[in-house]
Amino acid sequence: MEEVREMTEKEMQTVKMSTLYELRLIFTQGEKKQYSTEEIVELLDKIATAKDQK
C-alpha cells in the first residue's frame, strides 16, 4: 500500500510554478494569438485531468 504524505510548502510552490510554465508554453507555442474564455478553461481542464492521471 502506498504511503500518503503531505506536500511541503516548497513542493506545492514547485507544482504551481511548473503548471504556470506549462500554460505559458501552450499559449506561446500555439498558433493562436488570442483565446476565448472557453478555450482557456478547456486548456486548464486538460492540464488538470492529465495531472490527475499521473
CSV table of N, CA and C in Angstrom, one decimal:
chain,number,residue,atom,x,y,z
A,1,MET,N,0.8,-1.2,0.0
A,1,MET,CA,0.0,0.0,0.0
A,1,MET,C,0.9,1.2,0.0
A,2,GLU,N,0.5,2.2,-0.8
A,2,GLU,CA,1.2,3.5,-0.9
A,2,GLU,C,1.1,4.4,0.3
A,3,GLU,N,2.2,4.9,0.8
A,3,GLU,CA,2.1,5.8,1.9
A,3,GLU,C,1.7,7.2,1.4
A,4,VAL,N,0.8,7.8,2.2
A,4,VAL,CA,0.3,9.1,1.9
A,4,VAL,C,1.0,10.1,2.8
A,5,ARG,N,1.5,11.2,2.2
A,5,ARG,CA,2.1,12.2,3.0
A,5,ARG,C,1.7,13.6,2.4
A,6,GLU,N,1.8,14.5,3.3
A,6,GLU,CA,1.5,15.9,2.9
A,6,GLU,C,2.7,16.5,2.1
A,7,MET,N,2.3,17.4,1.2
A,7,MET,CA,3.4,18.1,0.4
A,7,MET,C,3.9,19.2,1.3
A,8,THR,N,5.2,19.5,1.1
A,8,THR,CA,5.8,20.6,1.8
A,8,THR,C,5.4,21.9,1.0
A,9,GLU,N,5.6,23.0,1.7
A,9,GLU,CA,5.3,24.3,1.0
A,9,GLU,C,6.2,24.5,-0.2
A,10,LYS,N,7.4,24.0,-0.2
A,10,LYS,CA,8.3,24.1,-1.3
A,10,LYS,C,7.8,23.2,-2.5
A,11,GLU,N,7.3,22.0,-2.2
A,11,GLU,CA,6.8,21.2,-3.2
A,11,GLU,C,5.6,21.7,-3.9
A,12,MET,N,4.7,22.3,-3.1
A,12,MET,CA,3.5,23.0,-3.6
A,12,MET,C,3.8,24.1,-4.5
A,13,GLN,N,4.8,24.9,-4.1
A,13,GLN,CA,5.3,26.0,-5.0
A,13,GLN,C,5.9,25.5,-6.3
A,14,THR,N,6.6,24.4,-6.2
A,14,THR,CA,7.2,23.8,-7.4
A,14,THR,C,6.1,23.4,-8.4
A,15,VAL,N,5.1,22.7,-7.9
A,15,VAL,CA,4.0,22.2,-8.7
A,15,VAL,C,3.2,23.4,-9.3
A,16,LYS,N,3.0,24.5,-8.5
A,16,LYS,CA,2.3,25.7,-9.0
A,16,LYS,C,3.1,26.3,-10.2
A,17,MET,N,4.4,26.5,-10.0
A,17,MET,CA,5.2,27.1,-11.0
A,17,MET,C,5.3,26.2,-12.3
A,18,SER,N,5.4,24.9,-12.1
A,18,SER,CA,5.5,24.1,-13.3
A,18,SER,C,4.2,24.1,-14.1
A,19,THR,N,3.1,24.2,-13.4
A,19,THR,CA,1.8,24.3,-14.1
A,19,THR,C,1.7,25.6,-14.8
A,20,LEU,N,2.1,26.7,-14.2
A,20,LEU,CA,2.1,28.0,-14.9
A,20,LEU,C,3.0,28.0,-16.1
A,21,TYR,N,4.2,27.4,-16.0
A,21,TYR,CA,5.1,27.3,-17.1
A,21,TYR,C,4.5,26.5,-18.2
A,22,GLU,N,3.8,25.4,-17.9
A,22,GLU,CA,3.1,24.6,-18.9
A,22,GLU,C,2.1,25.4,-19.6
A,23,LEU,N,1.3,26.2,-18.9
A,23,LEU,CA,0.3,27.1,-19.6
A,23,LEU,C,1.0,28.1,-20.5
A,24,ARG,N,2.1,28.7,-20.0
A,24,ARG,CA,2.9,29.6,-20.8
A,24,ARG,C,3.3,29.0,-22.1
A,25,LEU,N,3.8,27.8,-22.0
A,25,LEU,CA,4.3,27.1,-23.3
A,25,LEU,C,3.1,26.8,-24.2
A,26,ILE,N,2.0,26.4,-23.7
A,26,ILE,CA,0.8,26.2,-24.5
A,26,ILE,C,0.4,27.5,-25.3
A,27,PHE,N,0.4,28.6,-24.6
A,27,PHE,CA,0.0,29.8,-25.2
A,27,PHE,C,1.0,30.4,-26.1
A,28,THR,N,2.3,30.3,-25.8
A,28,THR,CA,3.3,30.9,-26.7
A,28,THR,C,3.7,30.0,-27.9
A,29,GLN,N,3.5,28.7,-27.8
A,29,GLN,CA,3.8,27.8,-28.9
A,29,GLN,C,2.6,27.5,-29.8
A,30,GLY,N,1.4,27.9,-29.3
A,30,GLY,CA,0.3,27.7,-30.1
A,30,GLY,C,0.2,28.6,-31.3
A,31,GLU,N,-0.6,28.2,-32.3
A,31,GLU,CA,-0.8,29.0,-33.5
A,31,GLU,C,-1.6,30.2,-33.2
A,32,LYS,N,-2.5,30.2,-32.2
A,32,LYS,CA,-3.4,31.3,-31.9
A,32,LYS,C,-2.7,32.4,-31.1
A,33,LYS,N,-3.2,33.6,-31.3
A,33,LYS,CA,-2.6,34.7,-30.6
A,33,LYS,C,-3.7,35.2,-29.6
A,34,GLN,N,-4.9,34.8,-29.8
A,34,GLN,CA,-6.0,35.2,-28.8
A,34,GLN,C,-6.8,34.0,-28.5
A,35,TYR,N,-7.2,33.9,-27.3
A,35,TYR,CA,-8.0,32.7,-26.8
A,35,TYR,C,-9.3,33.2,-26.2
A,36,SER,N,-10.4,32.5,-26.4
A,36,SER,CA,-11.6,32.9,-25.7
A,36,SER,C,-11.6,32.3,-24.3
A,37,THR,N,-12.5,32.8,-23.4
A,37,THR,CA,-12.6,32.2,-22.1
A,37,THR,C,-12.8,30.7,-22.1
A,38,GLU,N,-13.7,30.3,-23.0
A,38,GLU,CA,-14.0,28.9,-23.1
A,38,GLU,C,-12.7,28.0,-23.5
A,39,GLU,N,-11.9,28.6,-24.4
A,39,GLU,CA,-10.7,27.9,-24.8
A,39,GLU,C,-9.7,27.8,-23.7
A,40,ILE,N,-9.6,28.8,-22.9
A,40,ILE,CA,-8.7,28.8,-21.8
A,40,ILE,C,-9.1,27.8,-20.7
A,41,VAL,N,-10.4,27.8,-20.4
A,41,VAL,CA,-11.0,26.8,-19.5
A,41,VAL,C,-10.8,25.4,-20.0
A,42,GLU,N,-10.9,25.2,-21.3
A,42,GLU,CA,-10.7,23.8,-21.8
A,42,GLU,C,-9.3,23.4,-21.6
A,43,LEU,N,-8.3,24.3,-21.9
A,43,LEU,CA,-6.9,24.0,-21.7
A,43,LEU,C,-6.6,23.7,-20.2
A,44,LEU,N,-7.2,24.5,-19.3
A,44,LEU,CA,-7.0,24.3,-17.9
A,44,LEU,C,-7.5,22.9,-17.5
A,45,ASP,N,-8.7,22.5,-18.0
A,45,ASP,CA,-9.3,21.2,-17.7
A,45,ASP,C,-8.4,20.1,-18.2
A,46,LYS,N,-7.8,20.2,-19.4
A,46,LYS,CA,-6.9,19.2,-19.9
A,46,LYS,C,-5.7,19.0,-19.1
A,47,ILE,N,-5.1,20.1,-18.6
A,47,ILE,CA,-4.0,20.0,-17.7
A,47,ILE,C,-4.3,19.4,-16.4
A,48,ALA,N,-5.4,19.8,-15.8
A,48,ALA,CA,-5.8,19.2,-14.5
A,48,ALA,C,-6.1,17.7,-14.7
A,49,THR,N,-6.8,17.3,-15.8
A,49,THR,CA,-7.1,15.9,-16.0
A,49,THR,C,-5.8,15.1,-16.2
A,50,ALA,N,-4.9,15.6,-16.9
A,50,ALA,CA,-3.6,15.0,-17.2
A,50,ALA,C,-2.8,14.8,-15.9
A,51,LYS,N,-2.8,15.8,-15.0
A,51,LYS,CA,-2.1,15.7,-13.8
A,51,LYS,C,-2.7,14.7,-12.8
A,52,ASP,N,-4.0,14.6,-12.9
A,52,ASP,CA,-4.7,13.6,-12.0
A,52,ASP,C,-4.4,12.1,-12.4
A,53,GLN,N,-4.1,11.9,-13.7
A,53,GLN,CA,-3.8,10.6,-14.2
A,53,GLN,C,-2.4,10.1,-14.0
A,54,LYS,N,-1.5,11.0,-13.6
A,54,LYS,CA,-0.1,10.7,-13.4
A,54,LYS,C,0.1,9.9,-12.1
